[in-house]
Amino acid sequence: MPEVTIHIGGRGFEVSCRDGEEAFLQAAAKLLDDEAQVLSDQIGRMPESRMLLMAGLMLADKSASQEDRVKAAEAKLTEVEAELNKMRNVPKPEPERIEVAVVPPSVTDTLAEMAARAEALAAVIEEKSKV
């Protein structure tokens, strides 16, 4: 087991850990040291056991706060997922059907014939009005 020296509150501590966990131990020690530094800045020097206890309690408080936030986020996520699943399971409405009248070809032919007659009459009237 490797021996690692960690520094907390300006004091060095020899700690054993498993192979490969050195970086994790150093990161955890840094978190504890950051809290110890806050205490040291606010209170000044204190016995090592008290400093470690207070720094540990401060970290535990932060951890508990983060756990509460995670639980709230998980609850919200569960709620949103349920709403999403509910929306996905809603049957899709049928598209609105619009019926368009189809004009029979005979009507179209009749209208074209009437238009041609109207144009012919208009041409005759125009000719007579010139005379």
Tab-separated table of N, CA, C and O in Angstrom, residues 10 25 36 80 82 100 110-111 115 117 127:
chain	number	residue	atom	x	y	z
A	10	GLY	N	-2.469	23.259	6.920
A	10	GLY	CA	-1.057	23.561	7.121
A	10	GLY	C	-0.287	22.450	7.817
A	10	GLY	O	0.891	22.610	8.122
A	25	LEU	N	-7.337	10.251	-3.231
A	25	LEU	CA	-7.020	10.661	-1.868
A	25	LEU	C	-6.551	12.118	-1.831
A	25	LEU	O	-6.968	12.893	-0.964
A	36	ALA	N	-10.688	23.466	6.000
A	36	ALA	CA	-9.818	23.791	7.134
A	36	ALA	C	-9.250	25.199	6.979
A	36	ALA	O	-9.108	25.933	7.962
A	80	VAL	N	-41.175	15.004	-14.917
A	80	VAL	CA	-41.129	15.424	-16.328
A	80	VAL	C	-41.166	14.205	-17.251
A	80	VAL	O	-41.838	14.234	-18.289
A	82	ALA	N	-42.608	11.354	-16.591
A	82	ALA	CA	-43.982	10.843	-16.551
A	82	ALA	C	-44.878	11.682	-17.455
A	82	ALA	O	-45.709	11.144	-18.201
A	100	VAL	N	-64.069	18.852	-50.926
A	100	VAL	CA	-64.097	19.874	-51.966
A	100	VAL	C	-65.049	19.385	-53.053
A	100	VAL	O	-64.946	18.263	-53.530
A	110	THR	N	-70.526	23.629	-70.265
A	110	THR	CA	-71.658	24.543	-70.424
A	110	THR	C	-71.229	25.970	-70.115
A	110	THR	O	-71.602	26.911	-70.833
A	111	LEU	N	-70.464	26.144	-69.052
A	111	LEU	CA	-69.996	27.492	-68.688
A	111	LEU	C	-69.079	28.055	-69.767
A	111	LEU	O	-69.150	29.252	-70.098
A	115	ALA	N	-69.778	31.446	-71.900
A	115	ALA	CA	-68.793	32.530	-71.967
A	115	ALA	C	-68.498	32.887	-73.418
A	115	ALA	O	-68.386	34.073	-73.783
A	117	ARG	N	-70.565	32.534	-75.965
A	117	ARG	CA	-71.744	33.239	-76.494
A	117	ARG	C	-71.771	34.686	-76.017
A	117	ARG	O	-72.095	35.594	-76.790
A	127	GLU	N	-69.899	46.151	-82.561
A	127	GLU	CA	-69.941	46.452	-83.991
A	127	GLU	C	-71.114	47.391	-84.304
A	127	GLU	O	-70.975	48.333	-85.078
